[in-house]
Coordinates of C-alpha atoms in Angstrom, one line a residue:
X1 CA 18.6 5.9 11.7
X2 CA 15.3 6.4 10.6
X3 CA 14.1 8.8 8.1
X4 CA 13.4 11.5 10.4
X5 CA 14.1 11.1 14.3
X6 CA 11.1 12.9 15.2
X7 CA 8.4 11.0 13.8
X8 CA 9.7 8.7 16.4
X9 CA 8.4 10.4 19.0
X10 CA 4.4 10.2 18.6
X11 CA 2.3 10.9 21.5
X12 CA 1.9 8.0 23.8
X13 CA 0.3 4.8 22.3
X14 CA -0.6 1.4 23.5
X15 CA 2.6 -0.3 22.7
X16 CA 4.4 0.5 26.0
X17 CA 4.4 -2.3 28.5
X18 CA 2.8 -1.9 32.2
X19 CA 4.5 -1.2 34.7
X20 CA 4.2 -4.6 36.3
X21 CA 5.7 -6.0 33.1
X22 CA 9.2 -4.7 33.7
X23 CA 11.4 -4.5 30.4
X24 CA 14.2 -6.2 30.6
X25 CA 17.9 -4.5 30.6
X26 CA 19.0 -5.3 27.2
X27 CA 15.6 -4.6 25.6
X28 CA 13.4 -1.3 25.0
X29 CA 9.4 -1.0 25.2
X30 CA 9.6 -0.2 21.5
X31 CA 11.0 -4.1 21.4
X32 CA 8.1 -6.0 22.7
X33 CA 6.3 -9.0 20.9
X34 CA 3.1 -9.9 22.3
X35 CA 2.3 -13.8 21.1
X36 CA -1.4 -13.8 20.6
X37 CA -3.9 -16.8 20.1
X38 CA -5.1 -16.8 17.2
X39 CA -6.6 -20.2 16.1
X40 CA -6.7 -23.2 17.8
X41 CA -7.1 -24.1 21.6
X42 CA -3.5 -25.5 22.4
X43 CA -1.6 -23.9 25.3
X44 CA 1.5 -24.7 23.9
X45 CA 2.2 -23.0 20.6
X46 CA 4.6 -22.2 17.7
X47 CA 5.8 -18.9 17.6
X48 CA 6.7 -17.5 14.1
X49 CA 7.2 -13.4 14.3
X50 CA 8.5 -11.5 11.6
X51 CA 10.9 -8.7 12.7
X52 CA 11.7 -5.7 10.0
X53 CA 15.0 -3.6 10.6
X54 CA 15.6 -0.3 8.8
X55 CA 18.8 -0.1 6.7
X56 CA 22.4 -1.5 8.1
X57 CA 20.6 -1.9 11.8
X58 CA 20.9 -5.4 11.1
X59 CA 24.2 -7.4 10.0
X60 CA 24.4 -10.4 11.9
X61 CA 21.5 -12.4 12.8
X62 CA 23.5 -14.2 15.6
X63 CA 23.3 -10.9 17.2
X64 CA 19.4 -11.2 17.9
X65 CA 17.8 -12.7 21.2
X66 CA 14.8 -13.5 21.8
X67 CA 14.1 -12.6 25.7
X68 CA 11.4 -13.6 28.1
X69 CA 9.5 -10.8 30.6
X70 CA 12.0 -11.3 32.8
X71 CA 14.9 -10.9 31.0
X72 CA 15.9 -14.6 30.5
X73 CA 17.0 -15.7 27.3
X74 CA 14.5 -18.1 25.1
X75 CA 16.1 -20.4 22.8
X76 CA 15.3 -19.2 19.3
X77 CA 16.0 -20.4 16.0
X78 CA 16.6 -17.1 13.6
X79 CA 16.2 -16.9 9.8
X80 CA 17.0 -14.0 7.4
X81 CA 13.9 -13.6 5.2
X82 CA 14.6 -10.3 3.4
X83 CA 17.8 -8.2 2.3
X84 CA 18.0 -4.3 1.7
X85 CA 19.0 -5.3 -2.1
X86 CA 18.8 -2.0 -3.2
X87 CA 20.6 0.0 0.2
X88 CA 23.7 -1.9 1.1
X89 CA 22.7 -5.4 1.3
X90 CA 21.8 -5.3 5.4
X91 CA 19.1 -7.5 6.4
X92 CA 15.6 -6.1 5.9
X93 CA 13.9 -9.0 8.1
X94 CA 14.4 -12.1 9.9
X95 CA 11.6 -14.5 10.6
X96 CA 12.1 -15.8 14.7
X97 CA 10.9 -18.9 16.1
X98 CA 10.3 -19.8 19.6
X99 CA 7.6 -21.6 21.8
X100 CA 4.8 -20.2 24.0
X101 CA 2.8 -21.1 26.6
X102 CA -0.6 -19.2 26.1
X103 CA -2.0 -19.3 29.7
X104 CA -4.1 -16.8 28.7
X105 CA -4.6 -15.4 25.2
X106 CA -1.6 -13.7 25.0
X107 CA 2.2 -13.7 26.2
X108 CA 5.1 -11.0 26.3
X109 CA 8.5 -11.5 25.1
X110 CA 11.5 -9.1 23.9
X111 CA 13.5 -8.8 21.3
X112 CA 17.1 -7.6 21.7
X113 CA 20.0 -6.7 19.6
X114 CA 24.0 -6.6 20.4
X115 CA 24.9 -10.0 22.2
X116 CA 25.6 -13.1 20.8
X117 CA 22.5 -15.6 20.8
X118 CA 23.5 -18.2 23.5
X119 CA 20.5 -20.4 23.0
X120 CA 19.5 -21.8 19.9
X121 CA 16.8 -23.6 18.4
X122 CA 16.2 -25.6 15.1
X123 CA 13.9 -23.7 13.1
X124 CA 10.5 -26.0 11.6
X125 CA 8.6 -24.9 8.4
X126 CA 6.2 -22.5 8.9
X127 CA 3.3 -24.5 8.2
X128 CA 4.1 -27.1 10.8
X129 CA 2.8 -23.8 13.3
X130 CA -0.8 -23.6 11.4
X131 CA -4.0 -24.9 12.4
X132 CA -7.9 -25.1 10.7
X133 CA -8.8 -21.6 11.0
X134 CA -11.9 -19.6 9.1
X135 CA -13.0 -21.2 6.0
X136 CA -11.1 -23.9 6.4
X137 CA -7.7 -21.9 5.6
X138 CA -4.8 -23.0 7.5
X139 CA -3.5 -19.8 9.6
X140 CA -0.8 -19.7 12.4
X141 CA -2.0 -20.6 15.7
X142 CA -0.5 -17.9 17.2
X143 CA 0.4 -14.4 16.2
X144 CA 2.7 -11.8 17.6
X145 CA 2.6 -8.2 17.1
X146 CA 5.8 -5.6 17.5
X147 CA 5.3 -2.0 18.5
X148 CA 3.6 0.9 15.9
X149 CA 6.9 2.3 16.9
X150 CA 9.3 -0.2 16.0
X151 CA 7.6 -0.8 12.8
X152 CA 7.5 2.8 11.0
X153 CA 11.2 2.9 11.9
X154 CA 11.7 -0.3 10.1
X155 CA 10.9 1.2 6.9
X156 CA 9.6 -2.0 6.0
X157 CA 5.8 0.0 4.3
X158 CA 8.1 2.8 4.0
X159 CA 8.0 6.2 6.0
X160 CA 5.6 6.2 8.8
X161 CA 4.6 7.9 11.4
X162 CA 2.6 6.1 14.3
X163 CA -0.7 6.8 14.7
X164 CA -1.5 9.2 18.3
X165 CA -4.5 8.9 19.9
X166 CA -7.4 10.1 18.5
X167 CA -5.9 11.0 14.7
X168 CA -8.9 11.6 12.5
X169 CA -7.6 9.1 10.0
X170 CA -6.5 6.4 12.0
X171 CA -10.4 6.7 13.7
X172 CA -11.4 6.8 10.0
X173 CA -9.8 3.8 9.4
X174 CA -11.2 2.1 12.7
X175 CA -14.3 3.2 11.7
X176 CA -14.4 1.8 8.4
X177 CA -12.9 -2.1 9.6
X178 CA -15.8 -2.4 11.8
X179 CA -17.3 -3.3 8.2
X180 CA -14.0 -4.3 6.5
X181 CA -13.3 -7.0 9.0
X182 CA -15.1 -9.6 8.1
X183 CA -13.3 -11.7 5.4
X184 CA -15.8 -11.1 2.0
X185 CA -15.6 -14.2 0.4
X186 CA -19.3 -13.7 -1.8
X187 CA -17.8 -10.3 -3.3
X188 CA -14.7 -11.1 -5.5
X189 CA -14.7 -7.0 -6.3
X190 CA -13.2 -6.9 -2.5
X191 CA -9.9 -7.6 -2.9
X192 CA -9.4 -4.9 -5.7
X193 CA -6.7 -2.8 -5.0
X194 CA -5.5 -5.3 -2.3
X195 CA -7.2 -6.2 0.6
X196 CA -4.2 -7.8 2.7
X197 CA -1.4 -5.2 1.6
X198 CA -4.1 -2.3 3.1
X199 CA -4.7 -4.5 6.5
X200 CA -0.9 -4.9 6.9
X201 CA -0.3 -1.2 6.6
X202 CA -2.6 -0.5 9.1
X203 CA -1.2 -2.9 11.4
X204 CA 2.4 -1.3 10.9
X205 CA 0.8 2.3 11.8
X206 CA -1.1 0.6 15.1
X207 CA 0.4 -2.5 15.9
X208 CA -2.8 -3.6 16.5
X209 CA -3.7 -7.5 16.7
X210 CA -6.7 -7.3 15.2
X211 CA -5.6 -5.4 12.0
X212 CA -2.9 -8.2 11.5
X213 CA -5.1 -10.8 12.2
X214 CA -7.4 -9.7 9.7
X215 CA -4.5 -9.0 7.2
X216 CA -3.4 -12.8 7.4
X217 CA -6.5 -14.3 7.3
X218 CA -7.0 -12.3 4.0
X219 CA -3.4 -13.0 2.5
X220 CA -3.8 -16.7 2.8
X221 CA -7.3 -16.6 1.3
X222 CA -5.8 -14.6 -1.6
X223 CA -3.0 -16.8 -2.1
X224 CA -4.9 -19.8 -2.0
X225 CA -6.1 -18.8 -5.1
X226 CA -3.2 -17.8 -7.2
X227 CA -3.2 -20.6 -10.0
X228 CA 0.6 -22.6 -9.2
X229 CA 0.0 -24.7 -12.6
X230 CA 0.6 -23.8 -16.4
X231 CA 2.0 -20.5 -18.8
X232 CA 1.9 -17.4 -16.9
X233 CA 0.0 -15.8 -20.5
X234 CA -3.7 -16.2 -21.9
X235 CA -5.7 -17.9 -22.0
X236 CA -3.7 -20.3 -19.3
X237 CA -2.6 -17.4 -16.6
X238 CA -0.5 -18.9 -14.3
X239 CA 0.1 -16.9 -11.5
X240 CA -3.5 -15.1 -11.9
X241 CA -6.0 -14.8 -9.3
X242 CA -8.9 -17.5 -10.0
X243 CA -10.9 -16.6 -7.4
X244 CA -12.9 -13.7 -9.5
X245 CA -12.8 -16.3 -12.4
X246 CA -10.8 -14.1 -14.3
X247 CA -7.1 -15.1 -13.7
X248 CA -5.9 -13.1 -16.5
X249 CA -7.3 -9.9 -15.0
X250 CA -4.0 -8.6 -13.6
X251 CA -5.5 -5.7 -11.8
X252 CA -5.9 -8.5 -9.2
X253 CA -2.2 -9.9 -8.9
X254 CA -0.2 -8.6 -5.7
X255 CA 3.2 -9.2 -5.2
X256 CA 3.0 -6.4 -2.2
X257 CA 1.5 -8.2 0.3
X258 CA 3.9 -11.2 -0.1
X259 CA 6.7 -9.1 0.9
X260 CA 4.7 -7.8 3.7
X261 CA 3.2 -10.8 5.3
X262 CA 7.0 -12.4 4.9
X263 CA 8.3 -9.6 6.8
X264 CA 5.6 -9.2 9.4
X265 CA 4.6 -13.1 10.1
X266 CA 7.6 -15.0 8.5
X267 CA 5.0 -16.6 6.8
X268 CA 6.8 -17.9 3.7
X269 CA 3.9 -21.0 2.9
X270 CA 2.7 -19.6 0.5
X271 CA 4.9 -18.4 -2.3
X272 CA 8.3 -19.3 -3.7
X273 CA 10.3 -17.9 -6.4
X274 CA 8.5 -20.1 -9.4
X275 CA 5.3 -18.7 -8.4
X276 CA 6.3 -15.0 -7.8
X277 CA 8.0 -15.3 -11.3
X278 CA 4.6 -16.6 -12.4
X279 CA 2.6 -13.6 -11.7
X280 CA 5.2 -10.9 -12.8
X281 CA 5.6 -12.8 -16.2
X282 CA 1.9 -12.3 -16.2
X283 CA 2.3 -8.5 -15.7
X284 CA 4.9 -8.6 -18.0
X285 CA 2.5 -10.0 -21.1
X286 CA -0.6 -8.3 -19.8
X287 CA -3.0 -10.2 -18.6
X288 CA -5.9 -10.6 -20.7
X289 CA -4.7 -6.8 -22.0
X290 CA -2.3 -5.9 -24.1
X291 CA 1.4 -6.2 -23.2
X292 CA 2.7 -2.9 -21.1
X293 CA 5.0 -0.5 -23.1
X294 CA 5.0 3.1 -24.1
X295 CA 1.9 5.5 -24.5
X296 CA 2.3 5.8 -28.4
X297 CA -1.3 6.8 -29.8
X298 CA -4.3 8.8 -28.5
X299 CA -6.1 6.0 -29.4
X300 CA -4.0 3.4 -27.4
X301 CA -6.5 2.1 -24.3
X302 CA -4.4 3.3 -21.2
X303 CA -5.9 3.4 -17.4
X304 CA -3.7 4.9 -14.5
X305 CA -4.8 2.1 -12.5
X306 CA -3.3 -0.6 -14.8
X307 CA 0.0 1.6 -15.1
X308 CA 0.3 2.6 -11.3
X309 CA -0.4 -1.5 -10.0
X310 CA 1.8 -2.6 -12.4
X311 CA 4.7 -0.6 -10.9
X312 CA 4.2 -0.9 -7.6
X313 CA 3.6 -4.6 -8.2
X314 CA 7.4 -5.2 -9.7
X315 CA 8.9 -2.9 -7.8
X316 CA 8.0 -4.7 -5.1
X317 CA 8.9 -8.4 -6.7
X318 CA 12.5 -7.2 -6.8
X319 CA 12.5 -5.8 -3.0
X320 CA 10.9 -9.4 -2.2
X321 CA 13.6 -11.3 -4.3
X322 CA 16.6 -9.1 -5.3
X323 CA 16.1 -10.2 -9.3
X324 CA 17.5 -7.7 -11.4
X325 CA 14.9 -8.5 -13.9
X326 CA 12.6 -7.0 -12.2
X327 CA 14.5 -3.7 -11.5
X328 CA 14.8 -3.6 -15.3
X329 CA 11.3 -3.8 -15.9
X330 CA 10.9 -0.8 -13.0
X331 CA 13.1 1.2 -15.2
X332 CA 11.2 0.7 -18.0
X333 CA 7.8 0.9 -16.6
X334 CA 9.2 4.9 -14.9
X335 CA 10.4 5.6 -18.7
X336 CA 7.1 4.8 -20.2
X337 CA 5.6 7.1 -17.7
X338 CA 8.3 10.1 -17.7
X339 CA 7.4 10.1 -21.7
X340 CA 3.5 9.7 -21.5
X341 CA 3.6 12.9 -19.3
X342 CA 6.2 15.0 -20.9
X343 CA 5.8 13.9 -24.5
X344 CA 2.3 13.1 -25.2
X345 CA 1.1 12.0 -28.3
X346 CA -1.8 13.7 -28.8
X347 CA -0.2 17.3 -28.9
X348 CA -1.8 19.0 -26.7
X349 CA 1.7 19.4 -24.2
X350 CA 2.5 18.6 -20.9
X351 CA -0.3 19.9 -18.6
X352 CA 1.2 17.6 -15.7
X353 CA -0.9 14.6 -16.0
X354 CA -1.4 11.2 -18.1
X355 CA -4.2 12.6 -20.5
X356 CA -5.5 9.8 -22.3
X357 CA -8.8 8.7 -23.9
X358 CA -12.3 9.2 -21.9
X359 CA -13.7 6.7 -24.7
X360 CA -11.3 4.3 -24.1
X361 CA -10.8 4.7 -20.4
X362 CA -14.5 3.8 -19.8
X363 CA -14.3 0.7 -22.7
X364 CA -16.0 2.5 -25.6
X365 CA -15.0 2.9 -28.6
X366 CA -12.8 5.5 -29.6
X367 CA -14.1 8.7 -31.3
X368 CA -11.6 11.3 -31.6
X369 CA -14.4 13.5 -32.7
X370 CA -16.4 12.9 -29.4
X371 CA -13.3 12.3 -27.4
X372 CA -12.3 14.0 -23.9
X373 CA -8.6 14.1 -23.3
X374 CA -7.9 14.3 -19.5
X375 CA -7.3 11.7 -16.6
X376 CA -8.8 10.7 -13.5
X377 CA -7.7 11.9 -10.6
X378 CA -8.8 9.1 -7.9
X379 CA -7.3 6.6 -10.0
X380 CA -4.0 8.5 -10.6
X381 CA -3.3 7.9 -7.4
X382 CA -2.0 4.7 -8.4
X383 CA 0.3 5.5 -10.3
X384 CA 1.5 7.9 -7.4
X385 CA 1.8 5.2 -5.3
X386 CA 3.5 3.0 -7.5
X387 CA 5.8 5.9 -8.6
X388 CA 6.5 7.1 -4.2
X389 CA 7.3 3.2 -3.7
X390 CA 10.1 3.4 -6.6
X391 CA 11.4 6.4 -5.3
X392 CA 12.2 4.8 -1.8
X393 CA 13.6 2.1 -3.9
X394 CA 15.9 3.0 -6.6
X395 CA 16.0 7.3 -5.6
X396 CA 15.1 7.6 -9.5
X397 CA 15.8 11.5 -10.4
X398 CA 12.8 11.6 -12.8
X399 CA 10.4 10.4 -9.9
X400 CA 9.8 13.9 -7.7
X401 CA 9.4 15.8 -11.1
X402 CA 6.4 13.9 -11.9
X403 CA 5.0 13.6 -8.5
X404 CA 5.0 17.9 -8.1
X405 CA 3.9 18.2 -11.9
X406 CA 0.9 15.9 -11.0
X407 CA 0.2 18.1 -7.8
X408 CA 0.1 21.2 -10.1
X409 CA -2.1 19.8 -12.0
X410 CA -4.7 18.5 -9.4
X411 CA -4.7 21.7 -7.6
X412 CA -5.2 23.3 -10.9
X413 CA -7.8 21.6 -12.8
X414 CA -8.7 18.5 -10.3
X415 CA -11.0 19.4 -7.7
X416 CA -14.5 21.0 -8.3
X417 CA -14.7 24.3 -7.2
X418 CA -16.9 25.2 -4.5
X419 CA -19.1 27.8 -6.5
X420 CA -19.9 24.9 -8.7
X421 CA -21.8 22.5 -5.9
X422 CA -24.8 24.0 -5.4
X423 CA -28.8 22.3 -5.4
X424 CA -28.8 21.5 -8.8
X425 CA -25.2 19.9 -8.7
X426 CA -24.7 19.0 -5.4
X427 CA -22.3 15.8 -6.2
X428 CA -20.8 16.0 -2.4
X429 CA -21.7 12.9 0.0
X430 CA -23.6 15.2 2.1
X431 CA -21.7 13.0 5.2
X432 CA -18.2 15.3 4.7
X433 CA -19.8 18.7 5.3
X434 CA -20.2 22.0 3.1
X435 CA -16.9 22.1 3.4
X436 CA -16.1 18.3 1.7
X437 CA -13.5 18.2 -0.6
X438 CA -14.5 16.7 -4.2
X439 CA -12.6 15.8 -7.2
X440 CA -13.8 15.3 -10.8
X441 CA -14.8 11.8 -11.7
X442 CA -13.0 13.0 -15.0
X443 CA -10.7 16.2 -14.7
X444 CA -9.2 17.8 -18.2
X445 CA -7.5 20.9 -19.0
X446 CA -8.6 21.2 -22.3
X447 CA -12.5 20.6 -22.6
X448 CA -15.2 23.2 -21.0
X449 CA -16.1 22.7 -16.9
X450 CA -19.4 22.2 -19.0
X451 CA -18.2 19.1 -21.0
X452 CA -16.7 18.0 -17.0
X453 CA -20.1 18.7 -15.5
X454 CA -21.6 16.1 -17.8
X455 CA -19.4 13.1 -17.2
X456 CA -19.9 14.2 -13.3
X457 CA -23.4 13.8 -13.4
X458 CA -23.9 10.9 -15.5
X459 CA -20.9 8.6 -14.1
X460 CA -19.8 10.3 -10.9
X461 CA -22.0 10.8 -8.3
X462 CA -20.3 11.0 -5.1
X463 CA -16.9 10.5 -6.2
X464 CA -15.6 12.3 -3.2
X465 CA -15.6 8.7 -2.0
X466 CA -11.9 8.5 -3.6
X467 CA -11.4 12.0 -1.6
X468 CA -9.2 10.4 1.4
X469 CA -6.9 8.1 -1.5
X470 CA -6.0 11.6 -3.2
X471 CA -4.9 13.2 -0.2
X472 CA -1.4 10.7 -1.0
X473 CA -0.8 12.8 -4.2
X474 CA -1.3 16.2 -2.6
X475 CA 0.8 15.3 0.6
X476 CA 4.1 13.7 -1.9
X477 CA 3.6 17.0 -4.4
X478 CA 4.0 18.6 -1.2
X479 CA 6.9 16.7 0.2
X480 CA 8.7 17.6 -3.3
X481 CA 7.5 21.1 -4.3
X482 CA 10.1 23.7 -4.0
X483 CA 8.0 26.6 -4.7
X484 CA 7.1 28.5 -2.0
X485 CA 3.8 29.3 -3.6
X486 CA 2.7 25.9 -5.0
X487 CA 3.7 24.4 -1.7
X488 CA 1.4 27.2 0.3
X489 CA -1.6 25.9 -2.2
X490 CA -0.9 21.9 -1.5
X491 CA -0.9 22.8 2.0
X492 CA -4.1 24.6 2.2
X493 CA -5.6 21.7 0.7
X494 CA -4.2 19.3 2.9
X495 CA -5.7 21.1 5.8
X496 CA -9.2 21.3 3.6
X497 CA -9.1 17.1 3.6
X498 CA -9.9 16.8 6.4
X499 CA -12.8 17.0 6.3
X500 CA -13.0 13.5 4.1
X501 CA -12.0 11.6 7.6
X502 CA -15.9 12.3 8.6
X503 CA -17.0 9.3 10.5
X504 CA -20.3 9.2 8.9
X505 CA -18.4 8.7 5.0
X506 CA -16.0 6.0 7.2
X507 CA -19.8 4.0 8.1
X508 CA -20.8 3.5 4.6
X509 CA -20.1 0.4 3.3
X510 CA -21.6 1.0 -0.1
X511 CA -18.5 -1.0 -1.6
X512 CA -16.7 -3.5 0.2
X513 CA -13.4 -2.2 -2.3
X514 CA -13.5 1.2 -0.9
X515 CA -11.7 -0.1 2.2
X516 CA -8.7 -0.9 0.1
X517 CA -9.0 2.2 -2.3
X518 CA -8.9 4.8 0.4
X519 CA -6.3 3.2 2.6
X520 CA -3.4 0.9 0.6
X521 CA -1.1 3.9 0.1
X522 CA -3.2 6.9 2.6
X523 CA -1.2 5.6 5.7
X524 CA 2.0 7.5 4.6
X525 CA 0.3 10.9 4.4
X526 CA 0.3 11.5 7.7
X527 CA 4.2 11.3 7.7
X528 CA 4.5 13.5 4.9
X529 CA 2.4 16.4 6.0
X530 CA 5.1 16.2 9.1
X531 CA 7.9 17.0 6.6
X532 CA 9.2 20.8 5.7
X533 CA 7.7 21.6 2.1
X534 CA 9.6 20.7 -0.4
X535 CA 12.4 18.4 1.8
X536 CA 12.2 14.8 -0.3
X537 CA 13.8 17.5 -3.3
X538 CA 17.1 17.5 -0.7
X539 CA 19.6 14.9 -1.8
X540 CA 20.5 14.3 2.2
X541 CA 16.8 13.1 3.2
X542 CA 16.3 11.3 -0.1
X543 CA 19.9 9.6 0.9
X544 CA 18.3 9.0 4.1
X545 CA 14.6 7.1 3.1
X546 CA 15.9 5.5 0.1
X547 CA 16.4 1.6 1.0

């Protein structure tokens, strides 16, 4: 069953069929694939869909058919591409082939579930179905999309709730791809915090074509780049991104959107195990930084953006290949963390967050004398992310803790407070209102709002850009806070965010990144603000989203 049965039940959206395009008995409208063109001028095609089932819906791949309008069988070859390693082994995805016959631009087909396949059909590699495309990238020649529907039930981006017409963030998000859309290929800064994983969320929320479309283009322009050859440490960097010419830089390696695109496309072209082993060894020794451990010093460099991609990075290798290496490493990586915030070193206690160095954070050297102990909050969201995608995972005890101790401390020392934006500080984006949420560019709960005000106006300017990404560690605090009064706060400000889906803040472009930075992990918000305050703390519903 899905995580909750009424986020099942959206408001109407574009995935139901016409009426004139009957769905056939053994089918539903939620399990429709519309085959789309996407490269190439062929009328006959090679269909490869990726289908993603929740937990134990799926046991037997013989038991899937692939069904045309009518309700006739199409001979199909089927393939299990991913496993519910963690849950109890059922499968996670399959990747279906079949052929088309694009009379037009697109074509409907079913999927159905409970019969024996009658008809089948020997499978091809996946690149025998690609074509020249954009920048000379080989990309599939045809695309199919499943319903908004059918993927937040799958789990398969976790918990989701399907966009209704007209939600302000999902018009937010529209808003800001009529600038995202076009693959950026002079800015190597645009595929920070990952491009493709962000476009395939969307897609999973809309089912729209063009949000996939745009999401594989973008995967297999990013993995064309990922360096095959050599050691996976410096100064050789196997399994780096080259693209930015830094392929030790490991803020830039994504393991996330391989799992996606293999579960959405079937596209499995462009990675194997050697080469996902590759990047996550490169993880594993840091990059061109130093190798990931324990927070230890004050003086020890630390950015939440380093620890919160790193997480979600291998936490996702071991959903994509079942290595219990990996799920070691996560286990480590949620240690190292669970310390940092409980157990800092600098002595100054557990205020909820993970303080480190403002020197340091920012690449300066480190003056304990000059030093401002505190965390940023946009970035911190990271390591939310990270630490939300582990939870679905492994259900780790010491994850919703964290999560609610973080949300204290945002709500607490986090957000600038209104008396305190005024002519001669007015750092809002006058585009979200008088009533635009901002949070510190650097927030502390042990230096003056005076020592704050400084770093806001001489680094962050408008840093109510990263409002819509922080509304993911208000909504999960949420989701986890049991008391009544902390959860009455958290929900206050959810209400006061919205304000930062303002269409004029979604039109400016200033940075191609902020695309990815506001919407990689924002999609799931709108399913937790749906949940009763304080419900992912009940052992049931935890039993019930954890793969």
């Amino acid at each position: 069953m899905p995580p909750s049965a009424h986020a099942l039940h959206a408001p109407a959206v574009a995935h139901v069929a016409p009426a004139k395009n009957a769905v056939p008995a053994d089918a539903t409208p939620d399990q429709r694939i519309v085959v789309h063109r996407n490269a190439g001028k062929d009328a006959d095609v090679l269909v490869s869909v990726g289908i993603p089932f929740p937990p134990a819906a799926l046991r037997d791949t013989r038991l899937l058919r692939i069904l045309d309008a009518s309700g006739a069988e199409v001979p199909a070859a089927v393939q299990t591409t991913l496993l519910w390693y963690a849950k109890d082994g059922s499968v996670r995805a399959v990747r279906v082939q079949f052929h088309a016959h694009l009379g037009d631009d697109s074509q409907i087909f079913y999927f159905s579930v409970g019969k024996p396949r009658q008809r089948d059909l020997p499978g091809w590699p996946y690149a025998n179905g690609l074509v020249t495309g954009e920048q000379g990238l080989k990309v599939a020649a045809a695309l199919a999309t499943l319903s908004p529907v059918w993927l937040c039930h799958s789990l398969i981006a976790g918990p989701q709730f399907p966009a209704p017409p007209n939600e302000a963030y999902a018009n937010y998000v529209a808003t800001q791809f009529q600038w995202a859309r076009p693959l950026p290929v002079n800015d190597p800064t645009a595929w920070l915090f990952d491009r493709p994983s962000t476009l395939f969320k969307a897609y999973v929320r809309t089912g729209r074509f063009d949000y996939l479309q745009a999401a594989d283009l973008s995967y297999h322009f990013y993995m064309k780049y990922i360096r095959r050859d050599g050691w996976p440490v410096s100064p050789f960097c196997a399994g780096g991104w080259t693209y930015n010419q830094k392929p030790c830089d490991v803020k830039y390696v994504y393991v996330e959107p391989i799992l996606l695109s293999l579960a959405l496309t079937g596209d499995d072209s462009e990675h194997d195990l050697d080469t996902v082993d590759k990047m996550m060894t490169l993880w594993e020794n840091g990059g061109w930084s130093n190798r990931p451990g324990p927070y230890a010093s004050p003086s020890q460099h630390f950015t939440e953006r380093m620890a919160g991609l790193g997480l979600l990075e291998t936490v996702s290798a071991y959903e994509l290949t079942g290595d219990r290496r990996y799920l070691k490493r996560v286990n480590d990586r949620i240690g190292w963390l669970y310390d940092h915030q409980r157990n800092n070193p600098d002595g100054l206690g557990n205020d909820g967050s993970w303080r480190n160095s403002w020197n340091l954070h920012e690449d300066d050297a480190w003056n304990p004398s000059t030093d401002v102990r505190g965390t940023s909050p946009w970035m911190t969201e990271n390591i939310i992310d990270g630490l939300w995608h582990t939870w679905l995972v492994t259900g780790d005890p010491r994850i919703p803790p964290m999560i609610t101790a973080f949300g204290r401390y945002l709500e607490q020392y986090g957000w600038i407070k209104p008396d305190l934006l005024h002519f001669e500080h007015d750092w809002r984006n006058p585009c979200s209102g008088p009533d635009g949420q901002i949070a510190w560019y650097w927030s502390s709960a042990h230096v003056s709002t005076k020592v704050l005000s400084h770093i806001e106006e001489s680094d962050g300017w408008y840093s109510d850009a990263h409002t819509v990404e922080i509304a993911l560690p208000v909504a999960a605090a949420y989701y986890f806070e049991q008391d009544p009064k902390q959860s009455t706060a958290l929900k206050h400000r959810l209400e006061a965010l919205a304000s930062s889906y303002n269409i004029e803040c979604a039109k400016s472009a200033d940075t191609l990144r902020r695309f990815n930075w506001n919407n990689r992990g924002s999609g799931v918000v709108a399913w937790l603000i749906r949940q009763p305050a304080g419900s992912g703390a009940a052992p049931a519903l935890a039993r019930s989203v954890t793969p």
